[in-house]
Amino acid sequence: MDPTSSKALESALQYLQSHESPHIPSPPQCQKRASVALVLRIRPRSSHKATYDQKKCGAATNSFLERLHNFFSQPWVQQGDPEVLFIRRAARTGDRWTSHVALPGGKSEPDDSDDRATAARETIEETGLDVDTDHCLYVGNLPERIVTTAWGEVPYVNVQLDKNQILDANQPRLMVLCPFVYLMMRDDVPSLNLQSSEVDSSHWVPISVLLSPALRTHERADVSDRLAAQGGQSTRFFLRATLGHMLFAAVELSPSESVYCNLSKDPNSNNQRPTPTTGVPGKILAWWSARSASGGTRLLLWGLTLGIMTDFLELLPPHDAPNLWTWPTFSHWDVRFILWLMTYSFRMRKMRLVVLDNQAESFKADPGDETSQSSEVTWTEFSTQLRKGSPASTIGQMLDGYYVFVRKAIFLALFLRIGLGSMLAAVLYRTYQRRLYNPRSRL
């Protein structure tokens, strides 16, 4: 089945609606929560006129399944192209997610009734898109995750609500992130009205782009500022020159429609963290950033948002979205080789565990499957019985313990560089001394 077909998407949305992911309460010492909205639409082709039949698709007279079936029964929907709404956040100094490609959303406020209300409020504030209207169908939620800080980067951590999962009490936690899925059932919605202080641009991206192996690439992330949180710019420059950039799996987005904020000076503004340029070390650091940064004019989906999208794309055939994911590594070849060598057995063991999970009996997104209609499913059942395992859970399991080896690889690389550098300096010094005090060596 074509993963971008209307039947595949309808089956995935029906499955998502009937299998609600469990709610994760805020962990101790971290009461922050945030929500994002994964908004889908069908872009009609020129040969089909898009119309919204409120009588068949409205909430007043139809159930969820009836609305979903009636919507996907329309010719313009069956021949259209499904797309996802992304935003590119405004560049702000000190913001952890500055200029990142993300889903609309933000932190919860005391007036929000629940996490879903936060997603709806943030979406209309940032983009002007109202997801609480009759022509916008709320589908369900994707697995919630606890966002933590670990070794200078922000991974997503999926929490399994069973006795087999133990969270490190000493691991700093930023927030609980809750993704919600919506389906726009009409095409003639008003143009997006972007919030200039939060959003630089918005982009509708076809699902076919997200699933294309040809558009898989890497994001070069600078982690020196977080590794050297207590150091200055000189320390950051030393770490960056030594380690290079960290490479994370990414998707290069090719939007079908984009809207840019009126205050945006350049639609292709650099997708990098602002770099201080004061002083000699700062100017050297800025030069190094301009020299080594790649993909600044591209829209790259990576990190936390890529994890959420992988979670959703795994519901579409061929259910192998995590196979397009790659292990984080470094740009410098020696650090990369040391990390590859140190993690080889670890990665093979993790992949074997994933294969074992994939062999478990699966729930398939089949509208005729009575099992998939039951909402009484535990998180353990969901993560082990989904065709390829829960994608976020799969990636979370594979990354669990990986950054321990990253730290060891960094220390080993630094030790080897210092050691080899010292040996080379000693050899050169001894050669110089021989030539200096041995007249024959100069003849």
GROMACS .gro file of C-alpha atoms in nm:
model
  443
    1MET     CA    1   0.000   0.000   0.000
    2ASP     CA    2   0.124   0.346  -0.089
    3PRO     CA    3   0.202   0.524   0.243
    4THR     CA    4   0.081   0.854   0.097
    5SER     CA    5  -0.252   0.713  -0.025
    6SER     CA    6  -0.579   0.823   0.130
    7LYS     CA    7  -0.657   0.469   0.243
    8ALA     CA    8  -0.324   0.437   0.428
    9LEU     CA    9  -0.373   0.772   0.600
   10GLU     CA   10  -0.734   0.695   0.691
   11SER     CA   11  -0.630   0.362   0.846
   12ALA     CA   12  -0.351   0.528   1.042
   13LEU     CA   13  -0.579   0.802   1.176
   14GLN     CA   14  -0.846   0.550   1.271
   15TYR     CA   15  -0.587   0.344   1.454
   16LEU     CA   16  -0.452   0.651   1.630
   17GLN     CA   17  -0.800   0.754   1.745
   18SER     CA   18  -0.878   0.410   1.886
   19HIS     CA   19  -0.543   0.370   2.066
   20GLU     CA   20  -0.498   0.664   2.298
   21SER     CA   21  -0.150   0.700   2.440
   22PRO     CA   22  -0.132   0.712   2.820
   23HIS     CA   23  -0.105   1.037   3.007
   24ILE     CA   24   0.231   1.102   3.174
   25PRO     CA   25   0.204   1.310   3.491
   26SER     CA   26   0.467   1.572   3.557
   27PRO     CA   27   0.768   1.414   3.731
   28PRO     CA   28   0.894   1.546   4.065
   29GLN     CA   29   1.080   1.877   4.052
   30CYS     CA   30   0.953   1.941   3.699
   31GLN     CA   31   0.603   2.080   3.663
   32LYS     CA   32   0.653   2.229   3.317
   33ARG     CA   33   0.441   2.090   3.038
   34ALA     CA   34   0.422   2.173   2.667
   35SER     CA   35   0.199   2.063   2.381
   36VAL     CA   36   0.234   2.064   2.003
   37ALA     CA   37  -0.017   2.016   1.723
   38LEU     CA   38   0.055   1.789   1.427
   39VAL     CA   39  -0.187   1.938   1.172
   40LEU     CA   40  -0.264   1.742   0.855
   41ARG     CA   41  -0.436   1.859   0.541
   42ILE     CA   42  -0.507   1.719   0.195
   43ARG     CA   43  -0.382   1.940  -0.086
   44PRO     CA   44  -0.614   1.893  -0.385
   45ARG     CA   45  -0.477   1.857  -0.732
   46SER     CA   46  -0.575   2.105  -0.998
   47SER     CA   47  -0.812   1.862  -1.169
   48HIS     CA   48  -1.027   1.815  -0.858
   49LYS     CA   49  -1.236   2.081  -0.691
   50ALA     CA   50  -1.207   2.077  -0.312
   51THR     CA   51  -1.537   2.115  -0.128
   52TYR     CA   52  -1.627   2.074   0.237
   53ASP     CA   53  -1.954   1.889   0.296
   54GLN     CA   54  -2.055   2.003   0.643
   55LYS     CA   55  -2.359   1.775   0.645
   56LYS     CA   56  -2.145   1.464   0.602
   57CYS     CA   57  -1.826   1.576   0.775
   58GLY     CA   58  -1.964   1.799   1.051
   59ALA     CA   59  -1.957   1.702   1.417
   60ALA     CA   60  -2.324   1.779   1.481
   61THR     CA   61  -2.472   1.475   1.305
   62ASN     CA   62  -2.182   1.231   1.262
   63SER     CA   63  -1.949   1.026   1.479
   64PHE     CA   64  -1.572   1.035   1.441
   65LEU     CA   65  -1.558   0.726   1.220
   66GLU     CA   66  -1.842   0.854   1.001
   67ARG     CA   67  -1.676   1.194   0.961
   68LEU     CA   68  -1.342   1.033   0.880
   69HIS     CA   69  -1.492   0.787   0.629
   70ASN     CA   70  -1.708   1.051   0.460
   71PHE     CA   71  -1.410   1.283   0.426
   72PHE     CA   72  -1.181   1.023   0.268
   73SER     CA   73  -1.461   0.906   0.039
   74GLN     CA   74  -1.450   1.232  -0.156
   75PRO     CA   75  -1.271   1.216  -0.494
   76TRP     CA   76  -1.058   1.525  -0.431
   77VAL     CA   77  -0.932   1.372  -0.107
   78GLN     CA   78  -0.856   1.033  -0.263
   79GLN     CA   79  -0.652   1.198  -0.538
   80GLY     CA   80  -0.494   1.466  -0.316
   81ASP     CA   81  -0.160   1.485  -0.141
   82PRO     CA   82  -0.147   1.468   0.242
   83GLU     CA   83   0.071   1.734   0.405
   84VAL     CA   84   0.192   1.837   0.750
   85LEU     CA   85   0.224   2.191   0.887
   86PHE     CA   86   0.564   2.294   1.023
   87ILE     CA   87   0.691   2.624   1.152
   88ARG     CA   88   1.040   2.767   1.170
   89ARG     CA   89   1.090   2.938   1.501
   90ALA     CA   90   1.223   3.291   1.521
   91ALA     CA   91   1.593   3.341   1.591
   92ARG     CA   92   1.640   3.447   1.951
   93THR     CA   93   1.965   3.459   2.144
   94GLY     CA   94   1.969   3.216   2.434
   95ASP     CA   95   1.672   3.016   2.309
   96ARG     CA   96   1.747   2.644   2.307
   97TRP     CA   97   1.530   2.592   1.999
   98THR     CA   98   1.611   2.909   1.809
   99SER     CA   99   1.545   2.886   1.432
  100HIS     CA  100   1.449   2.518   1.461
  101VAL     CA  101   1.186   2.359   1.242
  102ALA     CA  102   0.907   2.250   1.474
  103LEU     CA  103   0.538   2.179   1.509
  104PRO     CA  104   0.312   2.461   1.630
  105GLY     CA  105   0.289   2.460   2.008
  106GLY     CA  106   0.440   2.580   2.331
  107LYS     CA  107   0.435   2.572   2.709
  108SER     CA  108   0.116   2.535   2.908
  109GLU     CA  109  -0.036   2.819   3.106
  110PRO     CA  110  -0.245   2.813   3.425
  111ASP     CA  111  -0.561   2.903   3.230
  112ASP     CA  112  -0.532   2.597   3.002
  113SER     CA  113  -0.782   2.328   3.096
  114ASP     CA  114  -0.558   2.044   2.976
  115ASP     CA  115  -0.266   1.964   2.748
  116ARG     CA  116  -0.485   1.956   2.438
  117ALA     CA  117  -0.612   2.306   2.517
  118THR     CA  118  -0.249   2.421   2.530
  119ALA     CA  119  -0.184   2.283   2.181
  120ALA     CA  120  -0.495   2.456   2.042
  121ARG     CA  121  -0.414   2.789   2.207
  122GLU     CA  122  -0.050   2.790   2.099
  123THR     CA  123  -0.141   2.692   1.742
  124ILE     CA  124  -0.383   2.980   1.694
  125GLU     CA  125  -0.144   3.224   1.865
  126GLU     CA  126   0.157   3.124   1.653
  127THR     CA  127  -0.008   3.059   1.317
  128GLY     CA  128  -0.365   3.195   1.336
  129LEU     CA  129  -0.498   2.845   1.260
  130ASP     CA  130  -0.796   2.748   1.477
  131VAL     CA  131  -0.801   2.371   1.530
  132ASP     CA  132  -1.117   2.383   1.744
  133THR     CA  133  -1.346   2.456   1.450
  134ASP     CA  134  -1.599   2.213   1.304
  135HIS     CA  135  -1.393   2.156   0.988
  136CYS     CA  136  -1.086   2.051   1.189
  137LEU     CA  137  -1.109   1.695   1.318
  138TYR     CA  138  -0.925   1.607   1.638
  139VAL     CA  139  -0.780   1.259   1.584
  140GLY     CA  140  -0.585   1.166   1.896
  141ASN     CA  141  -0.253   1.198   2.072
  142LEU     CA  142   0.090   1.054   2.007
  143PRO     CA  143   0.301   0.912   2.291
  144GLU     CA  144   0.397   1.176   2.543
  145ARG     CA  145   0.762   1.205   2.636
  146ILE     CA  146   0.974   1.360   2.906
  147VAL     CA  147   1.225   1.600   2.754
  148THR     CA  148   1.553   1.585   2.944
  149THR     CA  149   1.899   1.730   2.920
  150ALA     CA  150   2.175   1.474   2.890
  151TRP     CA  151   2.535   1.543   2.788
  152GLY     CA  152   2.478   1.883   2.636
  153GLU     CA  153   2.190   1.790   2.405
  154VAL     CA  154   1.817   1.755   2.433
  155PRO     CA  155   1.696   1.406   2.346
  156TYR     CA  156   1.340   1.288   2.369
  157VAL     CA  157   1.279   1.017   2.626
  158ASN     CA  158   0.974   0.797   2.599
  159VAL     CA  159   0.850   0.674   2.935
  160GLN     CA  160   0.704   0.327   2.964
  161LEU     CA  161   0.458   0.311   3.248
  162ASP     CA  162   0.562  -0.025   3.382
  163LYS     CA  163   0.806  -0.167   3.633
  164ASN     CA  164   1.072  -0.229   3.367
  165GLN     CA  165   1.136   0.142   3.313
  166ILE     CA  166   1.336   0.334   3.573
  167LEU     CA  167   1.417   0.701   3.526
  168ASP     CA  168   1.741   0.842   3.658
  169ALA     CA  169   1.644   1.066   3.948
  170ASN     CA  170   1.955   1.278   3.892
  171GLN     CA  171   1.881   1.344   3.524
  172PRO     CA  172   1.762   1.704   3.473
  173ARG     CA  173   1.418   1.729   3.317
  174LEU     CA  174   1.289   2.018   3.114
  175MET     CA  175   0.924   1.934   3.058
  176VAL     CA  176   0.664   1.680   2.955
  177LEU     CA  177   0.583   1.717   2.584
  178CYS     CA  178   0.238   1.615   2.457
  179PRO     CA  179   0.176   1.586   2.079
  180PHE     CA  180  -0.180   1.598   1.938
  181VAL     CA  181  -0.294   1.517   1.583
  182TYR     CA  182  -0.554   1.716   1.387
  183LEU     CA  183  -0.697   1.680   1.035
  184MET     CA  184  -0.809   1.985   0.837
  185MET     CA  185  -1.112   1.876   0.629
  186ARG     CA  186  -1.132   2.180   0.404
  187ASP     CA  187  -0.875   2.344   0.183
  188ASP     CA  188  -1.010   2.699   0.168
  189VAL     CA  189  -0.896   2.802   0.516
  190PRO     CA  190  -0.773   3.160   0.569
  191SER     CA  191  -0.405   3.230   0.514
  192LEU     CA  192  -0.186   3.176   0.817
  193ASN     CA  193  -0.117   3.480   1.033
  194LEU     CA  194   0.223   3.423   1.192
  195GLN     CA  195   0.326   3.559   1.530
  196SER     CA  196   0.645   3.749   1.448
  197SER     CA  197   0.794   3.720   1.795
  198GLU     CA  198   0.774   3.339   1.788
  199VAL     CA  199   0.761   3.225   1.426
  200ASP     CA  200   0.978   3.314   1.128
  201SER     CA  201   0.789   3.109   0.867
  202SER     CA  202   0.539   2.827   0.817
  203HIS     CA  203   0.558   2.539   0.570
  204TRP     CA  204   0.319   2.273   0.440
  205VAL     CA  205   0.532   1.966   0.364
  206PRO     CA  206   0.403   1.655   0.179
  207ILE     CA  207   0.424   1.328   0.367
  208SER     CA  208   0.604   1.181   0.064
  209VAL     CA  209   0.891   1.419   0.138
  210LEU     CA  210   0.915   1.302   0.498
  211LEU     CA  211   0.931   0.938   0.386
  212SER     CA  212   1.181   0.990   0.104
  213PRO     CA  213   1.521   0.826   0.174
  214ALA     CA  214   1.679   1.066  -0.077
  215LEU     CA  215   1.604   1.362   0.150
  216ARG     CA  216   1.760   1.210   0.461
  217THR     CA  217   2.064   1.404   0.572
  218HIS     CA  218   2.237   1.529   0.890
  219GLU     CA  219   2.214   1.840   1.103
  220ARG     CA  220   2.548   1.972   1.226
  221ALA     CA  221   2.484   2.083   1.584
  222ASP     CA  222   2.728   2.280   1.794
  223VAL     CA  223   2.739   2.133   2.144
  224SER     CA  224   3.051   2.315   2.264
  225ASP     CA  225   2.849   2.584   2.443
  226ARG     CA  226   2.672   2.323   2.653
  227LEU     CA  227   2.979   2.108   2.709
  228ALA     CA  228   3.164   2.416   2.834
  229ALA     CA  229   2.879   2.569   3.032
  230GLN     CA  230   3.123   2.700   3.293
  231GLY     CA  231   3.392   2.805   3.045
  232GLY     CA  232   3.439   3.101   2.818
  233GLN     CA  233   3.458   3.144   2.442
  234SER     CA  234   3.817   3.016   2.433
  235THR     CA  235   3.707   2.688   2.590
  236ARG     CA  236   3.419   2.662   2.346
  237PHE     CA  237   3.649   2.724   2.051
  238PHE     CA  238   3.892   2.457   2.176
  239LEU     CA  239   3.614   2.199   2.214
  240ARG     CA  240   3.465   2.281   1.876
  241ALA     CA  241   3.803   2.264   1.702
  242THR     CA  242   3.874   1.934   1.877
  243LEU     CA  243   3.538   1.760   1.842
  244GLY     CA  244   3.393   1.931   1.539
  245HIS     CA  245   3.014   1.928   1.518
  246MET     CA  246   2.778   1.657   1.627
  247LEU     CA  247   2.581   1.501   1.343
  248PHE     CA  248   2.215   1.419   1.402
  249ALA     CA  249   1.973   1.246   1.165
  250ALA     CA  250   1.764   1.500   0.973
  251VAL     CA  251   1.521   1.539   0.684
  252GLU     CA  252   1.560   1.816   0.430
  253LEU     CA  253   1.212   1.957   0.383
  254SER     CA  254   1.074   2.061   0.045
  255PRO     CA  255   0.750   2.251   0.116
  256SER     CA  256   0.461   2.281  -0.128
  257GLU     CA  257   0.354   2.610   0.031
  258SER     CA  258   0.533   2.855   0.261
  259VAL     CA  259   0.436   3.171   0.445
  260TYR     CA  260   0.702   3.408   0.579
  261CYS     CA  261   0.662   3.655   0.859
  262ASN     CA  262   0.643   4.019   0.750
  263LEU     CA  263   0.940   4.100   0.972
  264SER     CA  264   1.154   3.828   0.821
  265LYS     CA  265   1.433   3.992   0.626
  266ASP     CA  266   1.539   3.679   0.442
  267PRO     CA  267   1.330   3.367   0.376
  268ASN     CA  268   1.654   3.169   0.374
  269SER     CA  269   1.787   3.307   0.700
  270ASN     CA  270   2.061   3.103   0.861
  271ASN     CA  271   1.941   2.804   1.059
  272GLN     CA  272   2.211   2.834   1.324
  273ARG     CA  273   2.237   2.950   1.683
  274PRO     CA  274   2.347   3.318   1.706
  275THR     CA  275   2.720   3.333   1.774
  276PRO     CA  276   2.879   3.611   1.985
  277THR     CA  277   3.139   3.810   1.795
  278THR     CA  278   3.294   4.022   2.071
  279GLY     CA  279   3.665   3.992   2.129
  280VAL     CA  280   3.924   3.790   1.940
  281PRO     CA  281   3.796   3.447   2.053
  282GLY     CA  282   3.441   3.545   1.959
  283LYS     CA  283   3.548   3.657   1.611
  284ILE     CA  284   3.743   3.335   1.559
  285LEU     CA  285   3.438   3.140   1.677
  286ALA     CA  286   3.213   3.327   1.434
  287TRP     CA  287   3.454   3.256   1.148
  288TRP     CA  288   3.464   2.888   1.239
  289SER     CA  289   3.082   2.876   1.251
  290ALA     CA  290   3.053   3.028   0.905
  291ARG     CA  291   3.320   2.792   0.773
  292SER     CA  292   3.191   2.465   0.916
  293ALA     CA  293   2.815   2.514   0.928
  294SER     CA  294   2.619   2.332   0.659
  295GLY     CA  295   2.261   2.351   0.549
  296GLY     CA  296   2.203   2.701   0.686
  297THR     CA  297   1.968   2.791   0.401
  298ARG     CA  298   1.786   2.458   0.414
  299LEU     CA  299   1.486   2.356   0.618
  300LEU     CA  300   1.607   2.067   0.828
  301LEU     CA  301   1.377   1.860   1.044
  302TRP     CA  302   1.572   1.693   1.323
  303GLY     CA  303   1.590   1.627   1.696
  304LEU     CA  304   1.278   1.628   1.906
  305THR     CA  305   1.037   1.712   1.622
  306LEU     CA  306   1.183   1.440   1.401
  307GLY     CA  307   1.120   1.195   1.685
  308ILE     CA  308   0.754   1.298   1.702
  309MET     CA  309   0.716   1.270   1.325
  310THR     CA  310   0.881   0.928   1.326
  311ASP     CA  311   0.624   0.826   1.583
  312PHE     CA  312   0.346   0.924   1.342
  313LEU     CA  313   0.508   0.802   1.019
  314GLU     CA  314   0.556   0.458   1.167
  315LEU     CA  315   0.178   0.417   1.150
  316LEU     CA  316   0.198   0.435   0.770
  317PRO     CA  317   0.317   0.145   0.553
  318PRO     CA  318   0.576   0.004   0.518
  319HIS     CA  319   0.610   0.080   0.892
  320ASP     CA  320   0.988   0.123   0.877
  321ALA     CA  321   1.034   0.493   0.949
  322PRO     CA  322   1.296   0.425   1.224
  323ASN     CA  323   1.512   0.249   0.963
  324LEU     CA  324   1.575   0.589   0.807
  325TRP     CA  325   1.723   0.708   1.136
  326THR     CA  326   2.099   0.711   1.201
  327TRP     CA  327   2.307   0.712   1.517
  328PRO     CA  328   2.438   1.051   1.634
  329THR     CA  329   2.809   1.093   1.566
  330PHE     CA  330   3.077   1.359   1.506
  331SER     CA  331   3.210   1.539   1.200
  332HIS     CA  332   3.579   1.476   1.275
  333TRP     CA  333   3.678   1.138   1.138
  334ASP     CA  334   3.894   1.027   1.430
  335VAL     CA  335   3.628   1.098   1.694
  336ARG     CA  336   3.369   0.937   1.467
  337PHE     CA  337   3.582   0.624   1.423
  338ILE     CA  338   3.649   0.591   1.796
  339LEU     CA  339   3.279   0.628   1.871
  340TRP     CA  340   3.187   0.375   1.602
  341LEU     CA  341   3.441   0.127   1.735
  342MET     CA  342   3.338   0.170   2.100
  343THR     CA  343   2.965   0.140   2.028
  344TYR     CA  344   2.976  -0.144   1.774
  345SER     CA  345   2.874  -0.419   2.017
  346PHE     CA  346   2.627  -0.185   2.187
  347ARG     CA  347   2.457  -0.097   1.858
  348MET     CA  348   2.440  -0.459   1.743
  349ARG     CA  349   2.284  -0.559   2.076
  350LYS     CA  350   2.029  -0.279   2.055
  351MET     CA  351   1.937  -0.371   1.698
  352ARG     CA  352   1.888  -0.735   1.798
  353LEU     CA  353   1.650  -0.623   2.072
  354VAL     CA  354   1.456  -0.417   1.818
  355VAL     CA  355   1.434  -0.716   1.585
  356LEU     CA  356   1.295  -0.928   1.868
  357ASP     CA  357   1.034  -0.663   1.938
  358ASN     CA  358   0.946  -0.650   1.569
  359GLN     CA  359   0.873  -1.023   1.572
  360ALA     CA  360   0.607  -0.979   1.838
  361GLU     CA  361   0.243  -1.005   1.735
  362SER     CA  362   0.141  -0.667   1.599
  363PHE     CA  363  -0.160  -0.442   1.590
  364LYS     CA  364  -0.216  -0.331   1.230
  365ALA     CA  365  -0.394  -0.012   1.139
  366ASP     CA  366  -0.683  -0.198   0.976
  367PRO     CA  367  -1.030  -0.043   0.993
  368GLY     CA  368  -1.181  -0.391   0.993
  369ASP     CA  369  -0.971  -0.520   1.281
  370GLU     CA  370  -1.185  -0.539   1.591
  371THR     CA  371  -0.876  -0.554   1.811
  372SER     CA  372  -0.768  -0.210   1.692
  373GLN     CA  373  -1.100  -0.062   1.801
  374SER     CA  374  -1.038  -0.122   2.170
  375SER     CA  375  -0.918   0.180   2.365
  376GLU     CA  376  -0.825  -0.035   2.666
  377VAL     CA  377  -0.462  -0.099   2.582
  378THR     CA  378  -0.166  -0.060   2.813
  379TRP     CA  379   0.151   0.123   2.715
  380THR     CA  380   0.347  -0.205   2.725
  381GLU     CA  381   0.102  -0.367   2.481
  382PHE     CA  382   0.117  -0.068   2.251
  383SER     CA  383   0.498  -0.052   2.244
  384THR     CA  384   0.547  -0.426   2.187
  385GLN     CA  385   0.257  -0.518   1.963
  386LEU     CA  386   0.270  -0.233   1.713
  387ARG     CA  387   0.410  -0.365   1.387
  388LYS     CA  388   0.760  -0.231   1.429
  389GLY     CA  389   0.728  -0.128   1.788
  390SER     CA  390   0.643   0.227   1.887
  391PRO     CA  391   0.887   0.438   1.683
  392ALA     CA  392   0.957   0.681   1.963
  393SER     CA  393   0.999   0.388   2.200
  394THR     CA  394   1.229   0.213   1.952
  395ILE     CA  395   1.455   0.514   1.909
  396GLY     CA  396   1.442   0.585   2.281
  397GLN     CA  397   1.550   0.230   2.359
  398MET     CA  398   1.832   0.247   2.105
  399LEU     CA  399   1.963   0.575   2.250
  400ASP     CA  400   1.932   0.455   2.608
  401GLY     CA  401   2.292   0.433   2.729
  402TYR     CA  402   2.441   0.554   2.399
  403TYR     CA  403   2.563   0.888   2.533
  404VAL     CA  404   2.766   0.711   2.799
  405PHE     CA  405   2.983   0.584   2.514
  406VAL     CA  406   2.981   0.930   2.355
  407ARG     CA  407   3.137   1.078   2.668
  408LYS     CA  408   3.396   0.800   2.682
  409ALA     CA  409   3.475   0.843   2.313
  410ILE     CA  410   3.532   1.216   2.364
  411PHE     CA  411   3.769   1.162   2.656
  412LEU     CA  412   3.956   0.890   2.466
  413ALA     CA  413   3.985   1.105   2.154
  414LEU     CA  414   4.120   1.397   2.357
  415PHE     CA  415   4.364   1.167   2.539
  416LEU     CA  416   4.490   1.015   2.213
  417ARG     CA  417   4.526   1.354   2.048
  418ILE     CA  418   4.716   1.496   2.343
  419GLY     CA  419   4.928   1.183   2.367
  420LEU     CA  420   5.011   1.164   1.996
  421GLY     CA  421   5.072   1.538   1.988
  422SER     CA  422   5.308   1.514   2.283
  423MET     CA  423   5.495   1.221   2.125
  424LEU     CA  424   5.530   1.407   1.796
  425ALA     CA  425   5.650   1.719   1.976
  426ALA     CA  426   5.904   1.512   2.170
  427VAL     CA  427   6.036   1.346   1.852
  428LEU     CA  428   6.070   1.681   1.678
  429TYR     CA  429   6.241   1.831   1.980
  430ARG     CA  430   6.492   1.546   2.003
  431THR     CA  431   6.562   1.568   1.631
  432TYR     CA  432   6.623   1.939   1.667
  433GLN     CA  433   6.855   1.884   1.964
  434ARG     CA  434   7.060   1.626   1.772
  435ARG     CA  435   7.099   1.857   1.477
  436LEU     CA  436   7.187   2.146   1.708
  437TYR     CA  437   7.460   1.970   1.910
  438ASN     CA  438   7.586   1.723   1.649
  439PRO     CA  439   7.790   1.907   1.383
  440ARG     CA  440   7.802   1.601   1.157
  441SER     CA  441   7.422   1.591   1.133
  442ARG     CA  442   7.431   1.937   0.977
  443LEU     CA  443   7.679   1.836   0.706
   0.00000   0.00000   0.00000
